[in-house]
Amino acid sequence: MRRAVCPGSFDPVTNGHLDIVERASRLFDEVIIGVLINHSKTGLFTIEERLEMLSEATAAYTNVRVAAFHGLLVDFCRAQGAAVVIKGLRAVSDFDYELQMAQMNIGLSGVETLFMPTNPLYSFLSSSLVKDVVKWGGDASAYVPDFVGERLAARLKQN
Ligand code: ADP
């Protein structure tokens, strides 16, 4: 079975992430969305909340599942039986760092990284930008699923 991992923070999931996941799900037998547990960075949403939102947002894709991981991405890939990592590239500015990581990962373990160009509709989109927009009352409905927008607004109101 050909499996790919889409890793990231997903705090929270955006339509840019979902576009990459959907396209990857058409190329691989199974796609695992790996949510990175980063102990040195507190997110707006807990890992459980991010997993829950990702599961809901990808419920229509039968070959996509979600899991959390910490430590090395290549170890997570090995544990999941995935030989490929898929990364979305928004702009050349993403490329420098992504290339370094891809080269390190292939050196460490032979796991390949495939870069997928972002859908131009979402090339400027990031979770942080969406958080800023919603925080100041902007309309983010084109950028996140409706239920994510509602959860964002509710969480940011509490903060
Ligand atoms: P961010 O916090 O910047 O949204 P994540 O760490 O959650 O980023 O991103 C996980 C993966 O999704 C990365 O490979 C990233 O390049 C990709 N990604 C994030 N936003 C987009 C987008 N708008 N279009 C395509 N890929 C994206």
Short mmCIF file of C-alpha atoms and ligand atoms in Angstrom, two decimals:
data_model
loop_
_atom_site.label_atom_id
_atom_site.label_comp_id
_atom_site.label_asym_id
_atom_site.label_seq_id
_atom_site.Cartn_x
_atom_site.Cartn_y
_atom_site.Cartn_z
CA MET A 1 0.00 0.00 0.00
CA ARG A 2 1.32 3.47 -0.92
CA ARG A 3 1.03 5.78 2.04
CA ALA A 4 1.93 9.46 2.39
CA VAL A 5 2.17 11.70 5.43
CA CYS A 6 1.04 15.36 5.40
CA PRO A 7 2.70 16.87 8.48
CA GLY A 8 2.11 20.24 10.16
CA SER A 9 0.75 22.14 13.13
CA PHE A 10 -2.79 22.64 11.78
CA ASP A 11 -3.64 25.24 14.44
CA PRO A 12 -6.29 25.20 13.00
CA VAL A 13 -6.78 23.44 9.65
CA THR A 14 -7.34 25.82 6.71
CA ASN A 15 -8.67 25.33 3.19
CA GLY A 16 -5.03 25.51 2.00
CA HIS A 17 -4.20 22.40 4.04
CA LEU A 18 -7.38 20.67 2.89
CA ASP A 19 -6.60 21.35 -0.76
CA ILE A 20 -3.21 19.61 -0.40
CA VAL A 21 -4.71 16.68 1.55
CA GLU A 22 -7.48 16.18 -1.00
CA ARG A 23 -5.06 16.19 -3.93
CA ALA A 24 -2.71 13.83 -2.09
CA SER A 25 -5.60 11.46 -1.35
CA ARG A 26 -6.10 11.03 -5.10
CA LEU A 27 -2.45 10.06 -5.60
CA PHE A 28 -1.92 7.67 -2.68
CA ASP A 29 -3.79 4.69 -1.26
CA GLU A 30 -3.72 6.26 2.17
CA VAL A 31 -2.88 9.71 3.53
CA ILE A 32 -2.02 10.25 7.17
CA ILE A 33 -2.24 13.82 8.46
CA GLY A 34 0.45 14.08 11.14
CA VAL A 35 -0.15 16.75 13.76
CA LEU A 36 3.14 17.76 15.35
CA ILE A 37 3.16 17.95 19.15
CA ASN A 38 5.51 20.83 19.88
CA HIS A 39 6.10 21.13 23.63
CA SER A 40 7.91 24.44 23.27
CA LYS A 41 4.99 26.20 21.55
CA THR A 42 1.48 26.50 22.92
CA GLY A 43 -1.11 26.70 20.20
CA LEU A 44 -4.54 28.26 20.20
CA PHE A 45 -6.09 24.79 20.02
CA THR A 46 -4.98 21.66 21.87
CA ILE A 47 -3.67 18.72 19.86
CA GLU A 48 -6.96 16.85 20.55
CA GLU A 49 -8.98 19.79 19.21
CA ARG A 50 -6.83 20.02 16.08
CA LEU A 51 -7.21 16.28 15.47
CA GLU A 52 -10.96 16.54 15.98
CA MET A 53 -11.30 19.43 13.49
CA LEU A 54 -9.09 17.66 10.94
CA SER A 55 -11.16 14.47 11.27
CA GLU A 56 -14.38 16.38 10.74
CA ALA A 57 -12.99 18.37 7.81
CA THR A 58 -11.69 15.23 6.05
CA ALA A 59 -14.60 12.92 6.91
CA ALA A 60 -15.56 12.68 3.23
CA TYR A 61 -12.19 11.20 2.26
CA THR A 62 -12.23 7.53 3.14
CA ASN A 63 -8.47 7.05 2.70
CA VAL A 64 -7.41 9.94 4.97
CA ARG A 65 -6.77 9.59 8.69
CA VAL A 66 -5.25 11.77 11.35
CA ALA A 67 -2.65 11.08 14.06
CA ALA A 68 -0.45 13.12 16.40
CA PHE A 69 3.30 12.69 16.67
CA HIS A 70 6.31 14.11 18.45
CA GLY A 71 9.97 13.70 17.74
CA LEU A 72 11.34 13.08 14.27
CA LEU A 73 8.97 13.12 11.31
CA VAL A 74 10.93 10.25 9.74
CA ASP A 75 10.28 8.06 12.80
CA PHE A 76 6.56 8.82 12.53
CA CYS A 77 6.67 7.91 8.82
CA ARG A 78 8.39 4.62 9.60
CA ALA A 79 5.85 3.79 12.32
CA GLN A 80 3.01 4.51 9.87
CA GLY A 81 4.60 2.57 7.00
CA ALA A 82 4.78 5.70 4.84
CA ALA A 83 7.67 6.26 2.41
CA VAL A 84 6.59 9.72 1.30
CA VAL A 85 6.03 13.12 2.92
CA ILE A 86 3.88 15.65 1.07
CA LYS A 87 4.49 19.36 1.62
CA GLY A 88 2.52 22.24 0.19
CA LEU A 89 4.62 25.07 -1.21
CA ARG A 90 3.02 28.49 -1.10
CA ALA A 91 5.85 30.66 -2.32
CA VAL A 92 9.59 30.55 -2.91
CA SER A 93 10.02 31.75 0.64
CA ASP A 94 8.74 28.33 1.84
CA PHE A 95 11.27 26.57 -0.34
CA ASP A 96 14.60 27.28 1.42
CA TYR A 97 13.61 25.72 4.70
CA GLU A 98 11.55 22.93 3.14
CA LEU A 99 14.47 21.90 0.95
CA GLN A 100 16.77 21.64 3.96
CA MET A 101 14.28 19.48 5.81
CA ALA A 102 13.62 17.28 2.79
CA GLN A 103 17.34 16.69 2.31
CA MET A 104 17.87 15.96 5.99
CA ASN A 105 14.95 13.53 6.00
CA ILE A 106 16.14 11.57 3.00
CA GLY A 107 19.63 11.45 4.54
CA LEU A 108 18.25 10.22 7.86
CA SER A 109 15.95 7.55 6.58
CA GLY A 110 15.32 7.49 2.84
CA VAL A 111 11.86 9.06 3.26
CA GLU A 112 11.11 11.09 0.12
CA THR A 113 9.48 14.52 0.20
CA LEU A 114 7.19 15.58 -2.62
CA PHE A 115 6.31 19.25 -2.98
CA MET A 116 2.88 20.20 -4.18
CA PRO A 117 2.27 23.72 -5.46
CA THR A 118 -0.45 25.47 -3.56
CA ASN A 119 -3.74 26.26 -5.18
CA PRO A 120 -3.30 29.97 -6.15
CA LEU A 121 -6.49 30.73 -4.23
CA TYR A 122 -4.63 29.88 -1.03
CA SER A 123 -1.06 30.91 -1.76
CA PHE A 124 -1.10 33.63 0.92
CA LEU A 125 -3.03 31.60 3.46
CA SER A 126 -1.67 30.40 6.79
CA SER A 127 -3.26 29.42 10.09
CA SER A 128 -1.65 32.45 11.77
CA LEU A 129 -3.10 34.86 9.22
CA VAL A 130 -6.58 33.38 9.64
CA LYS A 131 -6.29 33.74 13.42
CA ASP A 132 -5.42 37.41 13.00
CA VAL A 133 -8.32 38.03 10.61
CA VAL A 134 -10.87 36.36 12.90
CA LYS A 135 -9.42 38.00 16.01
CA TRP A 136 -10.18 41.44 14.57
CA GLY A 137 -13.64 40.50 13.32
CA GLY A 138 -12.75 39.84 9.68
CA ASP A 139 -14.57 37.35 7.46
CA ALA A 140 -12.51 34.16 7.05
CA SER A 141 -15.30 32.08 5.53
CA ALA A 142 -13.43 31.60 2.25
CA TYR A 143 -10.38 30.25 4.05
CA VAL A 144 -11.56 27.74 6.65
CA PRO A 145 -14.54 25.36 6.87
CA ASP A 146 -17.53 27.05 8.57
CA PHE A 147 -17.32 24.96 11.73
CA VAL A 148 -13.63 25.88 12.10
CA GLY A 149 -14.46 29.58 11.70
CA GLU A 150 -17.07 29.26 14.46
CA ARG A 151 -14.66 27.51 16.80
CA LEU A 152 -12.00 30.12 16.07
CA ALA A 153 -14.35 33.00 16.80
CA ALA A 154 -15.48 31.39 20.06
CA ARG A 155 -11.91 30.65 21.20
CA LEU A 156 -10.57 34.07 20.31
CA LYS A 157 -13.44 35.74 22.16
CA GLN A 158 -12.37 33.91 25.35
CA ASN A 159 -8.73 35.03 25.01
P1 ADP B 1 0.78 27.03 8.78
O1 ADP B 1 0.77 27.19 10.27
O2 ADP B 1 1.74 27.97 8.08
O3 ADP B 1 -0.57 27.06 8.15
P2 ADP B 1 1.35 24.18 9.01
O4 ADP B 1 2.56 23.79 9.75
O5 ADP B 1 0.08 23.89 9.69
O6 ADP B 1 1.45 25.67 8.51
O7 ADP B 1 1.36 23.54 7.56
C1 ADP B 1 1.45 22.18 7.32
C2 ADP B 1 1.71 21.93 5.87
O8 ADP B 1 0.69 22.52 5.07
C3 ADP B 1 3.03 22.51 5.32
O9 ADP B 1 3.54 21.60 4.38
C4 ADP B 1 2.63 23.76 4.62
O10 ADP B 1 3.50 24.09 3.57
C5 ADP B 1 1.27 23.36 4.08
N1 ADP B 1 0.42 24.51 3.92
C6 ADP B 1 0.05 25.39 4.86
N2 ADP B 1 -0.75 26.34 4.34
C7 ADP B 1 -0.87 26.05 3.01
C8 ADP B 1 -1.52 26.66 1.90
N3 ADP B 1 -2.21 27.79 2.07
N4 ADP B 1 -1.42 26.07 0.70
C9 ADP B 1 -0.69 24.96 0.55
N5 ADP B 1 -0.04 24.34 1.54
C10 ADP B 1 -0.11 24.87 2.74
#
